Amino acid sequence: MTVTIKNAAQIEKMRIAGRLAADVLEMIGPHVQAGTSTDELDQICHDYIVNTQQAIPAPLNYHGFPKSICTSVNEVVCHGIPSDRKILKNGDIINIDITVIKDGVHGDTSKMFHIGKPLQHAERLVKITQECLYKAIEIVRPGATLGDIGHVIQQHAEANYYSVVREYCGHGIGEIFHEEPQVLHYGKKGAGMVLKEGMTFTIEPMLNAGKRHVKLDVKDGWTVTTKDKRLSAQWEHTMLVTKDGVEIFTARPDEPFYRG
C-alpha cells in the first residue's frame, strides 16, 4: 500500500481546494429548502464551482457519475444522484457531498441539512454522526493509527444505538480523488497503519438509525440505501496530519477547528 506524503506545495494547493469545497456548502445552505429539487441544488453548485471558483466538480463523469454533487436524502446512505424528480419536503434530511478540483488537487467535504423543522429522531442521528467525525478528528496526530479512528467512531455510534456502515469509508486524497489509505469507520484501537506527518485523507462516517446493512441500486449503479429503509447520516472533512496534530482543509466558520 503506497501512501503519498504531501510536500509543502501540494499542501498549500490542498488548503485552497479544501476552502473552495467548504465555500460551496456555505453557499448552497440557503437554497436547501422544501420545494427545491436535488437537481436544482446540483445546477447551482455546478455553476458556482465552474464559473465563480474557476474549479472543476470532481464527481461529474467520475466513473460515469452523471452529476456534479451527491445528494443523499433520508434513507440514502451515499452517492445519491441529483434528480428533478426528487423534491425536498419538510422533515427530510439531506447530505450534500462536494468535491472540487483546483490546480490539480481535490477538496472533499459533506454536510447534513434539515429541511424545515427537524424531526427529533432525525436531529439526534445527524448530531451523533457529526460528533463521531469530531471525536475522530480530535485523535488525529502522528503516531495514532487508522484503527484508533475507526474505534472512536464505532464506540460513540454504538453507545448511542446507531450502526456504522462498513462498505464505504474515508480515503486518502490529493492529486487523486481516492487513494490509499482506506479509512474505516470501525476498528480496534492501535490496529492498522500508523499516521505520519504529511498524510492527507478524509474521515466521513455514515451512521444508520437501524441496522448497518445497505444495498446498491443496480439500475443506476450508484445510489446506496439502508436495507431496512431507516434514516442514514454522514459528515465528511479532508484533513492533513501535521507535526503535532491535524489541520482540517474543509473546515467551515461555524466549526471549532476553523482557522480562518
PDB file of C-alpha atoms in Angstrom:
ATOM      1  CA  MET A   1       0.000   0.000   0.000  1.00  0.00           C
ATOM      2  CA  THR A   2       1.567   3.267  -1.134  1.00  0.00           C
ATOM      3  CA  VAL A   3       0.538   6.369   0.801  1.00  0.00           C
ATOM      4  CA  THR A   4       1.694   9.669  -0.657  1.00  0.00           C
ATOM      5  CA  ILE A   5       3.236  12.092   1.832  1.00  0.00           C
ATOM      6  CA  LYS A   6       2.399  15.594   0.588  1.00  0.00           C
ATOM      7  CA  ASN A   7       5.059  18.300   0.219  1.00  0.00           C
ATOM      8  CA  ALA A   8       4.613  21.964   1.141  1.00  0.00           C
ATOM      9  CA  ALA A   9       3.490  22.984  -2.365  1.00  0.00           C
ATOM     10  CA  GLN A  10       0.874  20.205  -2.539  1.00  0.00           C
ATOM     11  CA  ILE A  11      -0.365  21.057   0.962  1.00  0.00           C
ATOM     12  CA  GLU A  12      -0.839  24.709   0.028  1.00  0.00           C
ATOM     13  CA  LYS A  13      -2.853  23.704  -3.053  1.00  0.00           C
ATOM     14  CA  MET A  14      -4.960  21.362  -0.940  1.00  0.00           C
ATOM     15  CA  ARG A  15      -5.676  24.173   1.531  1.00  0.00           C
ATOM     16  CA  ILE A  16      -7.143  26.176  -1.341  1.00  0.00           C
ATOM     17  CA  ALA A  17      -9.161  23.270  -2.785  1.00  0.00           C
ATOM     18  CA  GLY A  18     -10.492  22.453   0.688  1.00  0.00           C
ATOM     19  CA  ARG A  19     -11.504  26.041   1.318  1.00  0.00           C
ATOM     20  CA  LEU A  20     -13.377  26.108  -2.008  1.00  0.00           C
ATOM     21  CA  ALA A  21     -15.254  22.879  -1.205  1.00  0.00           C
ATOM     22  CA  ALA A  22     -16.264  24.316   2.187  1.00  0.00           C
ATOM     23  CA  ASP A  23     -17.402  27.534   0.492  1.00  0.00           C
ATOM     24  CA  VAL A  24     -19.759  25.576  -1.776  1.00  0.00           C
ATOM     25  CA  LEU A  25     -21.506  24.103   1.288  1.00  0.00           C
ATOM     26  CA  GLU A  26     -21.779  27.603   2.793  1.00  0.00           C
ATOM     27  CA  MET A  27     -23.170  28.983  -0.467  1.00  0.00           C
ATOM     28  CA  ILE A  28     -25.778  26.262  -1.031  1.00  0.00           C
ATOM     29  CA  GLY A  29     -27.233  26.372   2.508  1.00  0.00           C
ATOM     30  CA  PRO A  30     -29.964  28.975   1.874  1.00  0.00           C
ATOM     31  CA  HIS A  31     -31.165  27.038  -1.206  1.00  0.00           C
ATOM     32  CA  VAL A  32     -31.683  23.783   0.728  1.00  0.00           C
ATOM     33  CA  GLN A  33     -35.382  24.076   1.470  1.00  0.00           C
ATOM     34  CA  ALA A  34     -38.748  22.434   0.901  1.00  0.00           C
ATOM     35  CA  GLY A  35     -39.952  22.559  -2.684  1.00  0.00           C
ATOM     36  CA  THR A  36     -36.456  22.574  -4.190  1.00  0.00           C
ATOM     37  CA  SER A  37     -35.321  19.608  -6.276  1.00  0.00           C
ATOM     38  CA  THR A  38     -31.940  17.999  -5.746  1.00  0.00           C
ATOM     39  CA  ASP A  39     -31.256  18.680  -9.438  1.00  0.00           C
ATOM     40  CA  GLU A  40     -31.655  22.425  -8.797  1.00  0.00           C
ATOM     41  CA  LEU A  41     -29.108  22.164  -5.972  1.00  0.00           C
ATOM     42  CA  ASP A  42     -26.743  20.382  -8.355  1.00  0.00           C
ATOM     43  CA  GLN A  43     -27.113  23.083 -11.004  1.00  0.00           C
ATOM     44  CA  ILE A  44     -26.482  25.903  -8.505  1.00  0.00           C
ATOM     45  CA  CYS A  45     -23.373  24.149  -7.138  1.00  0.00           C
ATOM     46  CA  HIS A  46     -22.097  23.304 -10.623  1.00  0.00           C
ATOM     47  CA  ASP A  47     -22.391  26.898 -11.806  1.00  0.00           C
ATOM     48  CA  TYR A  48     -20.727  28.231  -8.646  1.00  0.00           C
ATOM     49  CA  ILE A  49     -17.795  25.781  -8.840  1.00  0.00           C
ATOM     50  CA  VAL A  50     -17.205  26.290 -12.562  1.00  0.00           C
ATOM     51  CA  ASN A  51     -17.969  29.986 -13.003  1.00  0.00           C
ATOM     52  CA  THR A  52     -17.236  31.633  -9.638  1.00  0.00           C
ATOM     53  CA  GLN A  53     -14.493  29.372  -8.303  1.00  0.00           C
ATOM     54  CA  GLN A  54     -12.984  28.558 -11.711  1.00  0.00           C
ATOM     55  CA  ALA A  55     -12.683  24.980 -10.460  1.00  0.00           C
ATOM     56  CA  ILE A  56     -13.866  21.519 -11.541  1.00  0.00           C
ATOM     57  CA  PRO A  57     -16.648  19.486  -9.861  1.00  0.00           C
ATOM     58  CA  ALA A  58     -14.840  16.174  -9.325  1.00  0.00           C
ATOM     59  CA  PRO A  59     -17.894  13.840  -9.289  1.00  0.00           C
ATOM     60  CA  LEU A  60     -19.057  14.847 -12.796  1.00  0.00           C
ATOM     61  CA  ASN A  61     -18.249  11.923 -15.125  1.00  0.00           C
ATOM     62  CA  TYR A  62     -16.147  10.241 -12.400  1.00  0.00           C
ATOM     63  CA  HIS A  63     -16.516   6.561 -13.405  1.00  0.00           C
ATOM     64  CA  GLY A  64     -19.687   7.676 -15.197  1.00  0.00           C
ATOM     65  CA  PHE A  65     -21.347   9.557 -12.320  1.00  0.00           C
ATOM     66  CA  PRO A  66     -23.755  11.919 -14.123  1.00  0.00           C
ATOM     67  CA  LYS A  67     -23.856  14.950 -11.801  1.00  0.00           C
ATOM     68  CA  SER A  68     -21.565  17.478 -10.077  1.00  0.00           C
ATOM     69  CA  ILE A  69     -22.531  16.775  -6.450  1.00  0.00           C
ATOM     70  CA  CYS A  70     -24.037  13.893  -4.440  1.00  0.00           C
ATOM     71  CA  THR A  71     -27.383  14.477  -2.721  1.00  0.00           C
ATOM     72  CA  SER A  72     -28.362  11.698  -0.305  1.00  0.00           C
ATOM     73  CA  VAL A  73     -31.835  12.124   1.200  1.00  0.00           C
ATOM     74  CA  ASN A  74     -33.249  10.262   4.233  1.00  0.00           C
ATOM     75  CA  GLU A  75     -32.528   6.523   3.781  1.00  0.00           C
ATOM     76  CA  VAL A  76     -29.919   7.175   1.069  1.00  0.00           C
ATOM     77  CA  VAL A  77     -26.545   6.444   2.670  1.00  0.00           C
ATOM     78  CA  CYS A  78     -24.289   7.939  -0.014  1.00  0.00           C
ATOM     79  CA  HIS A  79     -23.835   8.659  -3.746  1.00  0.00           C
ATOM     80  CA  GLY A  80     -27.397   9.902  -4.263  1.00  0.00           C
ATOM     81  CA  ILE A  81     -27.795  11.237  -7.809  1.00  0.00           C
ATOM     82  CA  PRO A  82     -29.459  14.680  -8.060  1.00  0.00           C
ATOM     83  CA  SER A  83     -32.786  14.496  -9.887  1.00  0.00           C
ATOM     84  CA  ASP A  84     -35.543  16.887 -10.939  1.00  0.00           C
ATOM     85  CA  ARG A  85     -37.985  14.282  -9.581  1.00  0.00           C
ATOM     86  CA  LYS A  86     -36.563  14.386  -6.036  1.00  0.00           C
ATOM     87  CA  ILE A  87     -38.278  17.364  -4.373  1.00  0.00           C
ATOM     88  CA  LEU A  88     -37.231  18.155  -0.803  1.00  0.00           C
ATOM     89  CA  LYS A  89     -40.015  18.258   1.782  1.00  0.00           C
ATOM     90  CA  ASN A  90     -40.310  19.321   5.405  1.00  0.00           C
ATOM     91  CA  GLY A  91     -38.809  16.762   7.793  1.00  0.00           C
ATOM     92  CA  ASP A  92     -36.290  15.427   5.257  1.00  0.00           C
ATOM     93  CA  ILE A  93     -32.592  15.214   5.984  1.00  0.00           C
ATOM     94  CA  ILE A  94     -30.060  15.510   3.181  1.00  0.00           C
ATOM     95  CA  ASN A  95     -26.322  15.020   2.887  1.00  0.00           C
ATOM     96  CA  ILE A  96     -24.681  17.222   0.269  1.00  0.00           C
ATOM     97  CA  ASP A  97     -21.256  15.930  -0.738  1.00  0.00           C
ATOM     98  CA  ILE A  98     -18.942  18.342  -2.559  1.00  0.00           C
ATOM     99  CA  THR A  99     -15.587  17.623  -4.159  1.00  0.00           C
ATOM    100  CA  VAL A 100     -13.768  20.283  -6.156  1.00  0.00           C
ATOM    101  CA  ILE A 101     -10.558  20.074  -8.151  1.00  0.00           C
ATOM    102  CA  LYS A 102      -8.416  23.212  -8.204  1.00  0.00           C
ATOM    103  CA  ASP A 103      -4.890  23.307  -9.629  1.00  0.00           C
ATOM    104  CA  GLY A 104      -4.922  19.525  -9.916  1.00  0.00           C
ATOM    105  CA  VAL A 105      -5.800  18.671  -6.295  1.00  0.00           C
ATOM    106  CA  HIS A 106      -9.043  17.667  -4.586  1.00  0.00           C
ATOM    107  CA  GLY A 107     -11.018  19.095  -1.659  1.00  0.00           C
ATOM    108  CA  ASP A 108     -13.785  16.775  -0.416  1.00  0.00           C
ATOM    109  CA  THR A 109     -16.417  17.508   2.235  1.00  0.00           C
ATOM    110  CA  SER A 110     -20.040  16.842   3.104  1.00  0.00           C
ATOM    111  CA  LYS A 111     -22.638  18.212   5.481  1.00  0.00           C
ATOM    112  CA  MET A 112     -26.113  17.290   6.688  1.00  0.00           C
ATOM    113  CA  PHE A 113     -29.045  19.697   6.304  1.00  0.00           C
ATOM    114  CA  HIS A 114     -32.527  19.566   7.829  1.00  0.00           C
ATOM    115  CA  ILE A 115     -35.494  20.605   5.693  1.00  0.00           C
ATOM    116  CA  GLY A 116     -37.879  22.757   7.722  1.00  0.00           C
ATOM    117  CA  LYS A 117     -38.325  21.853  11.388  1.00  0.00           C
ATOM    118  CA  PRO A 118     -36.122  18.859  12.233  1.00  0.00           C
ATOM    119  CA  LEU A 119     -37.802  15.670  13.428  1.00  0.00           C
ATOM    120  CA  GLN A 120     -36.385  14.785  16.846  1.00  0.00           C
ATOM    121  CA  HIS A 121     -35.090  11.312  15.922  1.00  0.00           C
ATOM    122  CA  ALA A 122     -33.501  12.633  12.721  1.00  0.00           C
ATOM    123  CA  GLU A 123     -31.903  15.538  14.559  1.00  0.00           C
ATOM    124  CA  ARG A 124     -30.317  13.148  17.062  1.00  0.00           C
ATOM    125  CA  LEU A 125     -28.887  10.891  14.325  1.00  0.00           C
ATOM    126  CA  VAL A 126     -27.402  13.874  12.491  1.00  0.00           C
ATOM    127  CA  LYS A 127     -25.900  15.269  15.714  1.00  0.00           C
ATOM    128  CA  ILE A 128     -24.325  11.985  16.858  1.00  0.00           C
ATOM    129  CA  THR A 129     -22.851  11.395  13.379  1.00  0.00           C
ATOM    130  CA  GLN A 130     -21.210  14.826  13.468  1.00  0.00           C
ATOM    131  CA  GLU A 131     -19.895  14.076  16.968  1.00  0.00           C
ATOM    132  CA  CYS A 132     -18.352  10.849  15.612  1.00  0.00           C
ATOM    133  CA  LEU A 133     -16.467  12.852  12.980  1.00  0.00           C
ATOM    134  CA  TYR A 134     -15.309  15.433  15.530  1.00  0.00           C
ATOM    135  CA  LYS A 135     -14.174  12.764  18.027  1.00  0.00           C
ATOM    136  CA  ALA A 136     -12.158  11.097  15.262  1.00  0.00           C
ATOM    137  CA  ILE A 137     -10.580  14.412  14.223  1.00  0.00           C
ATOM    138  CA  GLU A 138      -9.511  15.055  17.843  1.00  0.00           C
ATOM    139  CA  ILE A 139      -7.258  11.985  17.887  1.00  0.00           C
ATOM    140  CA  VAL A 140      -5.552  12.507  14.507  1.00  0.00           C
ATOM    141  CA  ARG A 141      -1.813  13.095  15.001  1.00  0.00           C
ATOM    142  CA  PRO A 142       1.457  11.365  14.136  1.00  0.00           C
ATOM    143  CA  GLY A 143       1.660   8.038  15.959  1.00  0.00           C
ATOM    144  CA  ALA A 144      -2.111   7.461  16.107  1.00  0.00           C
ATOM    145  CA  THR A 145      -3.433   4.607  13.966  1.00  0.00           C
ATOM    146  CA  LEU A 146      -6.252   4.185  11.484  1.00  0.00           C
ATOM    147  CA  GLY A 147      -7.721   1.673  13.938  1.00  0.00           C
ATOM    148  CA  ASP A 148      -7.892   4.412  16.583  1.00  0.00           C
ATOM    149  CA  ILE A 149     -10.055   6.482  14.205  1.00  0.00           C
ATOM    150  CA  GLY A 150     -12.408   3.603  13.446  1.00  0.00           C
ATOM    151  CA  HIS A 151     -12.616   2.618  17.107  1.00  0.00           C
ATOM    152  CA  VAL A 152     -13.648   6.039  18.429  1.00  0.00           C
ATOM    153  CA  ILE A 153     -16.337   6.369  15.733  1.00  0.00           C
ATOM    154  CA  GLN A 154     -17.742   2.876  16.277  1.00  0.00           C
ATOM    155  CA  GLN A 155     -17.730   3.263  20.063  1.00  0.00           C
ATOM    156  CA  HIS A 156     -19.637   6.576  20.042  1.00  0.00           C
ATOM    157  CA  ALA A 157     -22.119   5.391  17.392  1.00  0.00           C
ATOM    158  CA  GLU A 158     -22.941   2.111  19.091  1.00  0.00           C
ATOM    159  CA  ALA A 159     -23.121   3.712  22.560  1.00  0.00           C
ATOM    160  CA  ASN A 160     -25.940   5.812  21.052  1.00  0.00           C
ATOM    161  CA  TYR A 161     -27.663   2.778  19.495  1.00  0.00           C
ATOM    162  CA  TYR A 162     -26.674   3.536  15.888  1.00  0.00           C
ATOM    163  CA  SER A 163     -24.882   1.261  13.448  1.00  0.00           C
ATOM    164  CA  VAL A 164     -21.831   2.104  11.336  1.00  0.00           C
ATOM    165  CA  VAL A 165     -21.867   1.451   7.584  1.00  0.00           C
ATOM    166  CA  ARG A 166     -18.892  -0.786   6.721  1.00  0.00           C
ATOM    167  CA  GLU A 167     -18.964  -0.978   2.926  1.00  0.00           C
ATOM    168  CA  TYR A 168     -17.925   2.653   2.378  1.00  0.00           C
ATOM    169  CA  CYS A 169     -15.111   4.518   4.080  1.00  0.00           C
ATOM    170  CA  GLY A 170     -12.826   7.538   4.137  1.00  0.00           C
ATOM    171  CA  HIS A 171      -9.824   7.636   1.839  1.00  0.00           C
ATOM    172  CA  GLY A 172      -6.509   9.205   1.021  1.00  0.00           C
ATOM    173  CA  ILE A 173      -6.838  12.228  -1.246  1.00  0.00           C
ATOM    174  CA  GLY A 174      -4.687  14.722  -3.126  1.00  0.00           C
ATOM    175  CA  GLU A 175      -3.995  14.788  -6.844  1.00  0.00           C
ATOM    176  CA  ILE A 176      -6.048  11.574  -6.948  1.00  0.00           C
ATOM    177  CA  PHE A 177      -9.701  11.626  -5.750  1.00  0.00           C
ATOM    178  CA  HIS A 178      -9.499   8.274  -3.924  1.00  0.00           C
ATOM    179  CA  GLU A 179      -6.061   6.973  -2.964  1.00  0.00           C
ATOM    180  CA  GLU A 180      -4.566   4.963  -0.108  1.00  0.00           C
ATOM    181  CA  PRO A 181      -5.137   4.619   2.763  1.00  0.00           C
ATOM    182  CA  GLN A 182      -8.697   3.440   3.264  1.00  0.00           C
ATOM    183  CA  VAL A 183     -10.043   4.989   6.468  1.00  0.00           C
ATOM    184  CA  LEU A 184     -12.542   2.588   8.037  1.00  0.00           C
ATOM    185  CA  HIS A 185     -15.151   3.935  10.448  1.00  0.00           C
ATOM    186  CA  TYR A 186     -14.965   0.903  12.731  1.00  0.00           C
ATOM    187  CA  GLY A 187     -11.988  -0.938  14.170  1.00  0.00           C
ATOM    188  CA  LYS A 188      -9.658  -1.733  17.028  1.00  0.00           C
ATOM    189  CA  LYS A 189      -7.535   0.717  18.979  1.00  0.00           C
ATOM    190  CA  GLY A 190      -3.892   0.514  17.988  1.00  0.00           C
ATOM    191  CA  ALA A 191      -4.572  -1.524  14.836  1.00  0.00           C
ATOM    192  CA  GLY A 192      -3.775  -0.593  11.260  1.00  0.00           C
ATOM    193  CA  MET A 193      -1.481   1.951   9.671  1.00  0.00           C
ATOM    194  CA  VAL A 194       0.325   4.475  11.852  1.00  0.00           C
ATOM    195  CA  LEU A 195      -0.357   8.100  10.865  1.00  0.00           C
ATOM    196  CA  LYS A 196       2.572  10.209   9.696  1.00  0.00           C
ATOM    197  CA  GLU A 197       3.048  13.933   9.164  1.00  0.00           C
ATOM    198  CA  GLY A 198       2.111  14.904   5.595  1.00  0.00           C
ATOM    199  CA  MET A 199      -0.635  12.291   5.115  1.00  0.00           C
ATOM    200  CA  THR A 200      -3.929  13.669   3.745  1.00  0.00           C
ATOM    201  CA  PHE A 201      -7.230  11.817   3.897  1.00  0.00           C
ATOM    202  CA  THR A 202     -10.950  12.107   4.553  1.00  0.00           C
ATOM    203  CA  ILE A 203     -12.950  10.874   7.510  1.00  0.00           C
ATOM    204  CA  GLU A 204     -16.633  10.508   6.591  1.00  0.00           C
ATOM    205  CA  PRO A 205     -18.640   8.335   8.995  1.00  0.00           C
ATOM    206  CA  MET A 206     -22.011   7.030   7.809  1.00  0.00           C
ATOM    207  CA  LEU A 207     -24.382   6.070  10.641  1.00  0.00           C
ATOM    208  CA  ASN A 208     -27.709   4.293  10.266  1.00  0.00           C
ATOM    209  CA  ALA A 209     -30.673   4.615  12.617  1.00  0.00           C
ATOM    210  CA  GLY A 210     -31.394   0.909  12.107  1.00  0.00           C
ATOM    211  CA  LYS A 211     -29.140  -1.940  11.019  1.00  0.00           C
ATOM    212  CA  ARG A 212     -25.835  -1.294   9.244  1.00  0.00           C
ATOM    213  CA  HIS A 213     -26.740  -3.247   6.087  1.00  0.00           C
ATOM    214  CA  VAL A 214     -27.000  -1.344   2.827  1.00  0.00           C
ATOM    215  CA  LYS A 215     -27.914  -2.052  -0.766  1.00  0.00           C
ATOM    216  CA  LEU A 216     -26.761  -0.620  -4.069  1.00  0.00           C
ATOM    217  CA  ASP A 217     -29.315   0.407  -6.695  1.00  0.00           C
ATOM    218  CA  VAL A 218     -28.442  -1.908  -9.575  1.00  0.00           C
ATOM    219  CA  LYS A 219     -30.337   0.260 -12.061  1.00  0.00           C
ATOM    220  CA  ASP A 220     -28.265   3.444 -11.599  1.00  0.00           C
ATOM    221  CA  GLY A 221     -25.152   1.745 -10.209  1.00  0.00           C
ATOM    222  CA  TRP A 222     -24.574   4.462  -7.600  1.00  0.00           C
ATOM    223  CA  THR A 223     -27.358   5.095  -5.070  1.00  0.00           C
ATOM    224  CA  VAL A 224     -26.738   3.287  -1.772  1.00  0.00           C
ATOM    225  CA  THR A 225     -29.665   2.981   0.651  1.00  0.00           C
ATOM    226  CA  THR A 226     -30.209   1.370   4.044  1.00  0.00           C
ATOM    227  CA  LYS A 227     -31.648  -2.113   3.567  1.00  0.00           C
ATOM    228  CA  ASP A 228     -34.300  -1.509   6.231  1.00  0.00           C
ATOM    229  CA  LYS A 229     -35.184   1.965   4.832  1.00  0.00           C
ATOM    230  CA  ARG A 230     -34.291   3.651   8.150  1.00  0.00           C
ATOM    231  CA  LEU A 231     -32.509   7.013   8.092  1.00  0.00           C
ATOM    232  CA  SER A 232     -28.798   7.442   7.472  1.00  0.00           C
ATOM    233  CA  ALA A 233     -26.483  10.420   8.086  1.00  0.00           C
ATOM    234  CA  GLN A 234     -22.935  11.341   7.092  1.00  0.00           C
ATOM    235  CA  TRP A 235     -20.415  14.154   7.650  1.00  0.00           C
ATOM    236  CA  GLU A 236     -17.034  14.478   5.933  1.00  0.00           C
ATOM    237  CA  HIS A 237     -13.846  16.515   6.109  1.00  0.00           C
ATOM    238  CA  THR A 238     -10.497  16.453   4.288  1.00  0.00           C
ATOM    239  CA  MET A 239      -7.503  16.792   6.593  1.00  0.00           C
ATOM    240  CA  LEU A 240      -3.717  16.845   6.913  1.00  0.00           C
ATOM    241  CA  VAL A 241      -1.668  15.136   9.617  1.00  0.00           C
ATOM    242  CA  THR A 242       0.613  17.914  10.915  1.00  0.00           C
ATOM    243  CA  LYS A 243       3.744  17.508  13.040  1.00  0.00           C
ATOM    244  CA  ASP A 244       1.722  17.732  16.252  1.00  0.00           C
ATOM    245  CA  GLY A 245      -1.913  17.168  15.267  1.00  0.00           C
ATOM    246  CA  VAL A 246      -4.292  17.826  12.403  1.00  0.00           C
ATOM    247  CA  GLU A 247      -5.352  20.611  10.042  1.00  0.00           C
ATOM    248  CA  ILE A 248      -8.855  20.473   8.558  1.00  0.00           C
ATOM    249  CA  PHE A 249      -8.696  21.793   4.992  1.00  0.00           C
ATOM    250  CA  THR A 250     -12.510  21.854   4.618  1.00  0.00           C
ATOM    251  CA  ALA A 251     -13.443  23.461   7.979  1.00  0.00           C
ATOM    252  CA  ARG A 252     -16.326  25.942   7.946  1.00  0.00           C
ATOM    253  CA  PRO A 253     -16.535  29.123  10.089  1.00  0.00           C
ATOM    254  CA  ASP A 254     -19.109  27.591  12.456  1.00  0.00           C
ATOM    255  CA  GLU A 255     -16.795  24.723  13.450  1.00  0.00           C
ATOM    256  CA  PRO A 256     -14.454  24.527  16.467  1.00  0.00           C
ATOM    257  CA  PHE A 257     -11.291  23.784  14.452  1.00  0.00           C
ATOM    258  CA  TYR A 258     -11.798  26.527  11.845  1.00  0.00           C
ATOM    259  CA  ARG A 259      -8.615  28.600  11.468  1.00  0.00           C
ATOM    260  CA  GLY A 260      -9.805  31.364   9.195  1.00  0.00           C
TER     261      GLY A 260
END
